[in-house]
Short mmCIF file of C-alpha atoms in Angstrom, two decimals:
data_model
loop_
_atom_site.label_atom_id
_atom_site.label_comp_id
_atom_site.label_asym_id
_atom_site.label_seq_id
_atom_site.Cartn_x
_atom_site.Cartn_y
_atom_site.Cartn_z
CA MET A 973 102.60 24.56 -1.52
CA ASP A 974 105.41 24.37 1.01
CA THR A 975 106.21 26.95 3.70
CA ASN A 976 109.24 28.38 1.88
CA ASN A 977 107.15 29.14 -1.23
CA ILE A 978 104.41 30.75 0.85
CA GLU A 979 106.96 32.98 2.62
CA LEU A 980 108.52 33.98 -0.74
CA ILE A 981 105.13 34.85 -2.25
CA THR A 982 104.23 36.89 0.84
CA LYS A 983 107.46 38.88 0.59
CA LEU A 984 106.93 39.55 -3.14
CA VAL A 985 103.38 40.77 -2.52
CA VAL A 986 104.52 43.02 0.33
CA GLU A 987 107.24 44.53 -1.88
CA ALA A 988 104.70 45.24 -4.63
CA ILE A 989 102.26 46.86 -2.21
CA ASN A 990 104.98 48.98 -0.61
CA LYS A 991 105.89 50.33 -4.04
CA SER A 992 102.28 51.32 -4.76
CA GLU A 993 100.26 54.32 -3.66
CA THR A 994 99.04 52.46 -0.57
CA SER A 995 102.51 52.79 0.97
CA LYS A 996 101.71 56.39 1.91
CA HIS A 997 99.52 55.00 4.68
CA GLY A 998 102.40 53.09 6.22
CA PHE A 999 105.07 50.52 5.38
CA LEU A 1000 103.95 46.89 5.31
CA VAL A 1001 106.11 44.23 6.96
CA PRO A 1002 105.60 40.43 6.99
CA VAL A 1003 105.68 38.80 10.42
CA GLY A 1004 107.85 35.94 11.60
CA VAL A 1005 106.79 34.27 14.86
CA SER A 1006 109.85 33.25 16.87
CA ALA A 1007 109.58 30.20 19.07
CA ARG A 1008 111.88 29.66 22.04
CA HIS A 1009 115.45 28.90 20.96
CA VAL A 1010 119.08 28.78 22.04
CA HIS A 1011 122.38 30.25 20.80
CA LEU A 1012 125.57 28.55 22.00
CA THR A 1013 129.32 29.01 21.99
CA GLN A 1014 131.36 26.16 20.52
CA GLU A 1015 132.60 25.35 24.02
CA HIS A 1016 129.05 24.93 25.25
CA VAL A 1017 128.06 22.88 22.18
CA GLU A 1018 130.78 20.42 23.15
CA VAL A 1019 129.67 20.35 26.79
CA LEU A 1020 126.16 19.37 25.72
CA PHE A 1021 126.91 17.15 22.70
CA GLY A 1022 130.46 15.90 23.21
CA PRO A 1023 134.05 16.91 22.34
CA GLY A 1024 134.50 18.20 18.80
CA TYR A 1025 130.77 18.19 18.05
CA GLN A 1026 129.56 20.55 15.29
CA LEU A 1027 126.00 21.80 14.85
CA THR A 1028 124.22 20.38 11.80
CA LYS A 1029 121.97 22.50 9.58
CA LYS A 1030 118.22 21.89 9.32
CA LYS A 1031 117.11 25.12 7.64
CA ASP A 1032 118.76 28.37 6.52
CA LEU A 1033 117.59 31.58 8.20
CA MET A 1034 118.32 35.22 7.41
CA GLY A 1035 121.60 36.91 8.24
CA GLY A 1036 123.66 33.76 7.79
CA GLN A 1037 121.94 31.96 10.66
CA PHE A 1038 120.40 28.51 10.52
CA ALA A 1039 118.08 26.31 12.53
CA SER A 1040 120.07 23.28 13.59
CA ASN A 1041 118.89 19.71 14.01
CA GLU A 1042 120.12 19.76 17.61
CA GLN A 1043 117.79 20.38 20.53
CA VAL A 1044 118.23 20.72 24.30
CA THR A 1045 116.13 20.77 27.45
CA LEU A 1046 115.82 24.01 29.42
CA VAL A 1047 115.70 23.70 33.21
CA GLY A 1048 114.69 26.60 35.44
CA LEU A 1049 114.20 27.07 39.15
CA LYS A 1050 112.64 24.23 41.13
CA LEU A 1051 113.69 21.90 38.27
CA ARG A 1052 110.88 23.02 35.99
CA ALA A 1053 111.77 22.06 32.41
CA ILE A 1054 110.93 22.64 28.73
CA GLU A 1055 112.10 19.93 26.34
CA ASN A 1056 113.03 19.94 22.64
CA VAL A 1057 114.26 23.53 22.37
CA ARG A 1058 116.06 24.12 19.08
CA ILE A 1059 119.58 25.53 18.78
CA LEU A 1060 120.27 28.19 16.15
CA GLY A 1061 123.67 28.36 14.49
CA PRO A 1062 126.33 29.27 13.81
CA VAL A 1063 128.01 29.32 17.21
CA ARG A 1064 128.34 32.68 18.99
CA LYS A 1065 130.76 34.40 21.34
CA ALA A 1066 128.26 34.12 24.20
CA SER A 1067 125.48 31.62 24.87
CA GLN A 1068 121.93 32.98 25.03
CA VAL A 1069 118.46 31.52 25.59
CA GLU A 1070 115.36 33.29 24.21
CA VAL A 1071 111.96 32.41 25.66
CA SER A 1072 108.48 33.92 25.86
CA ALA A 1073 107.01 35.38 29.04
CA THR A 1074 104.85 32.26 29.37
CA ASP A 1075 107.94 30.07 29.07
CA ALA A 1076 109.66 32.11 31.78
CA LEU A 1077 106.71 31.61 34.12
CA LYS A 1078 106.72 27.87 33.45
CA LEU A 1079 110.47 27.70 34.14
CA GLY A 1080 110.11 29.80 37.28
CA ILE A 1081 112.60 32.45 36.18
CA LYS A 1082 112.50 36.24 35.83
CA ALA A 1083 113.76 36.78 32.29
CA PRO A 1084 114.06 40.46 31.31
CA VAL A 1085 112.96 41.91 27.95
CA ARG A 1086 116.21 42.58 26.11
CA GLU A 1087 117.64 43.08 22.65
CA SER A 1088 119.47 39.98 21.45
CA GLY A 1089 123.04 39.96 22.74
CA ASP A 1090 122.26 42.12 25.78
CA ILE A 1091 122.50 39.42 28.42
CA ALA A 1092 124.38 41.13 31.27
CA GLY A 1093 122.45 40.54 34.49
CA SER A 1094 119.77 38.46 32.75
CA ALA A 1095 118.19 35.31 34.15
CA PRO A 1096 120.18 32.17 35.00
CA ILE A 1097 119.17 28.88 33.38
CA ALA A 1098 120.40 25.33 32.93
CA LEU A 1099 120.57 23.37 29.66
CA VAL A 1100 120.69 19.61 29.28
CA GLY A 1101 121.96 17.82 26.18
CA PRO A 1102 122.60 14.18 25.29
CA LYS A 1103 126.18 14.28 26.56
CA GLY A 1104 126.12 16.75 29.43
CA ALA A 1105 124.53 19.65 31.28
CA LEU A 1106 125.36 23.34 31.43
CA TYR A 1107 124.48 26.09 33.92
CA LEU A 1108 124.44 29.70 32.70
CA LYS A 1109 124.65 32.30 35.48
CA GLU A 1110 123.08 34.76 33.03
CA GLY A 1111 121.82 34.53 29.47
CA CYS A 1112 118.07 33.91 29.43
CA ILE A 1113 115.99 36.77 27.99
CA ILE A 1114 112.63 37.58 26.45
CA ALA A 1115 113.61 39.06 23.08
CA MET A 1116 112.60 42.65 22.38
CA ARG A 1117 110.27 42.74 19.37
CA HIS A 1118 112.15 43.95 16.29
CA ILE A 1119 112.13 44.34 12.51
CA HIS A 1120 114.89 43.06 10.25
CA MET A 1121 115.33 44.96 7.00
CA SER A 1122 117.83 45.70 4.26
CA PRO A 1123 119.20 49.24 3.72
CA GLN A 1124 116.87 49.54 0.70
CA ASP A 1125 113.83 48.66 2.82
CA ALA A 1126 114.95 51.06 5.55
CA MET A 1127 115.20 53.88 3.01
CA ALA A 1128 111.74 53.08 1.63
CA ALA A 1129 110.27 52.95 5.14
CA GLY A 1130 112.04 56.14 6.23
CA VAL A 1131 113.77 54.53 9.20
CA ASN A 1132 117.34 53.95 10.35
CA ASN A 1133 119.15 51.17 12.18
CA GLY A 1134 118.44 51.44 15.90
CA ASP A 1135 115.20 53.42 15.53
CA VAL A 1136 112.27 52.39 17.72
CA VAL A 1137 108.87 52.47 16.01
CA SER A 1138 105.23 51.50 16.53
CA VAL A 1139 103.59 48.85 14.38
CA LYS A 1140 99.89 48.09 13.84
CA ALA A 1141 98.28 44.72 13.17
CA ASP A 1142 95.11 45.65 11.26
CA ASN A 1143 92.97 42.63 12.07
CA GLU A 1144 90.02 41.99 14.40
CA ARG A 1145 92.27 42.44 17.46
CA GLY A 1146 93.60 45.77 16.14
CA THR A 1147 96.84 45.52 18.12
CA VAL A 1148 99.50 48.25 18.15
CA PHE A 1149 103.00 47.14 19.12
CA ASN A 1150 105.17 49.88 20.60
CA HIS A 1151 108.92 49.72 21.28
CA VAL A 1152 109.79 47.86 18.08
CA LYS A 1153 113.52 48.04 17.32
CA ILE A 1154 114.71 48.48 13.73
CA ARG A 1155 117.70 46.36 12.68
CA VAL A 1156 119.27 47.08 9.30
CA ASP A 1157 121.84 44.91 7.53
CA ASP A 1158 122.63 43.91 3.93
CA SER A 1159 122.06 40.26 4.88
CA PHE A 1160 118.54 40.84 6.26
CA THR A 1161 115.24 40.28 4.51
CA LEU A 1162 112.18 42.25 5.56
CA GLU A 1163 110.48 40.64 8.57
CA MET A 1164 109.18 41.61 12.00
CA HIS A 1165 109.95 39.12 14.76
CA ILE A 1166 107.57 38.66 17.67
CA ASP A 1167 107.34 35.74 20.08
CA THR A 1168 104.54 33.23 20.42
CA ASP A 1169 102.87 35.08 23.31
CA GLU A 1170 102.65 38.30 21.28
CA ALA A 1171 101.42 36.48 18.17
CA ASN A 1172 98.70 34.58 20.03
CA ALA A 1173 97.48 37.67 21.90
CA ALA A 1174 97.23 39.70 18.69
CA LYS A 1175 95.90 36.74 16.64
CA ILE A 1176 98.80 36.98 14.20
CA ALA A 1177 100.17 34.02 12.26
CA GLN A 1178 103.47 33.48 10.45
CA GLY A 1179 103.41 35.44 7.19
CA ASP A 1180 100.69 37.92 8.19
CA THR A 1181 101.55 41.56 7.60
CA VAL A 1182 101.70 44.58 9.92
CA THR A 1183 102.23 48.26 9.20
CA ILE A 1184 104.91 50.61 10.52
CA LEU A 1185 102.98 53.67 11.66
CA LYS A 1186 104.02 57.01 10.27
#
């Protein structure tokens, strides 16, 4: 069974459980573990890959985004680097790099925890592609943990766009995540996004479920 089928089955099971009596104990959410990645403007795509270059799609993601086939190398202070970092499309109005705290330490940078898009005053970083290099004076962040959901899911969970909630992983680590931002949009499917550091510390894998605490 491929990954897409497993993710679909997980979502269907979560929906069924959330409609049952057990939902009174909290709202279940499947987890997506986000690896380091990059968002670029079209201008910066062309700096790294050549004039007129367009990102090519590898896999569709929620909200109209996609994982592209293109990858770059991240270079931090003292020329410390991380290779093969995937670009997500489509292109954006501002370039942004999302890493874990461990990545930031390896790169030698002080990346702040921010909501996606909030890059003012964030860490500087350099990117290297097959056709050129790019230096961002700001733009590298550690993404704030968050939950994507549709308006229907938000209504069922009793939350609104922009709310900040606590979420429990009910496994042997028994981790509670505080400061989890709710993001609601018609294009979203239900999923909590945490980075690889958070997933490893809480012993959570892609497709596991957590509960929004009442």
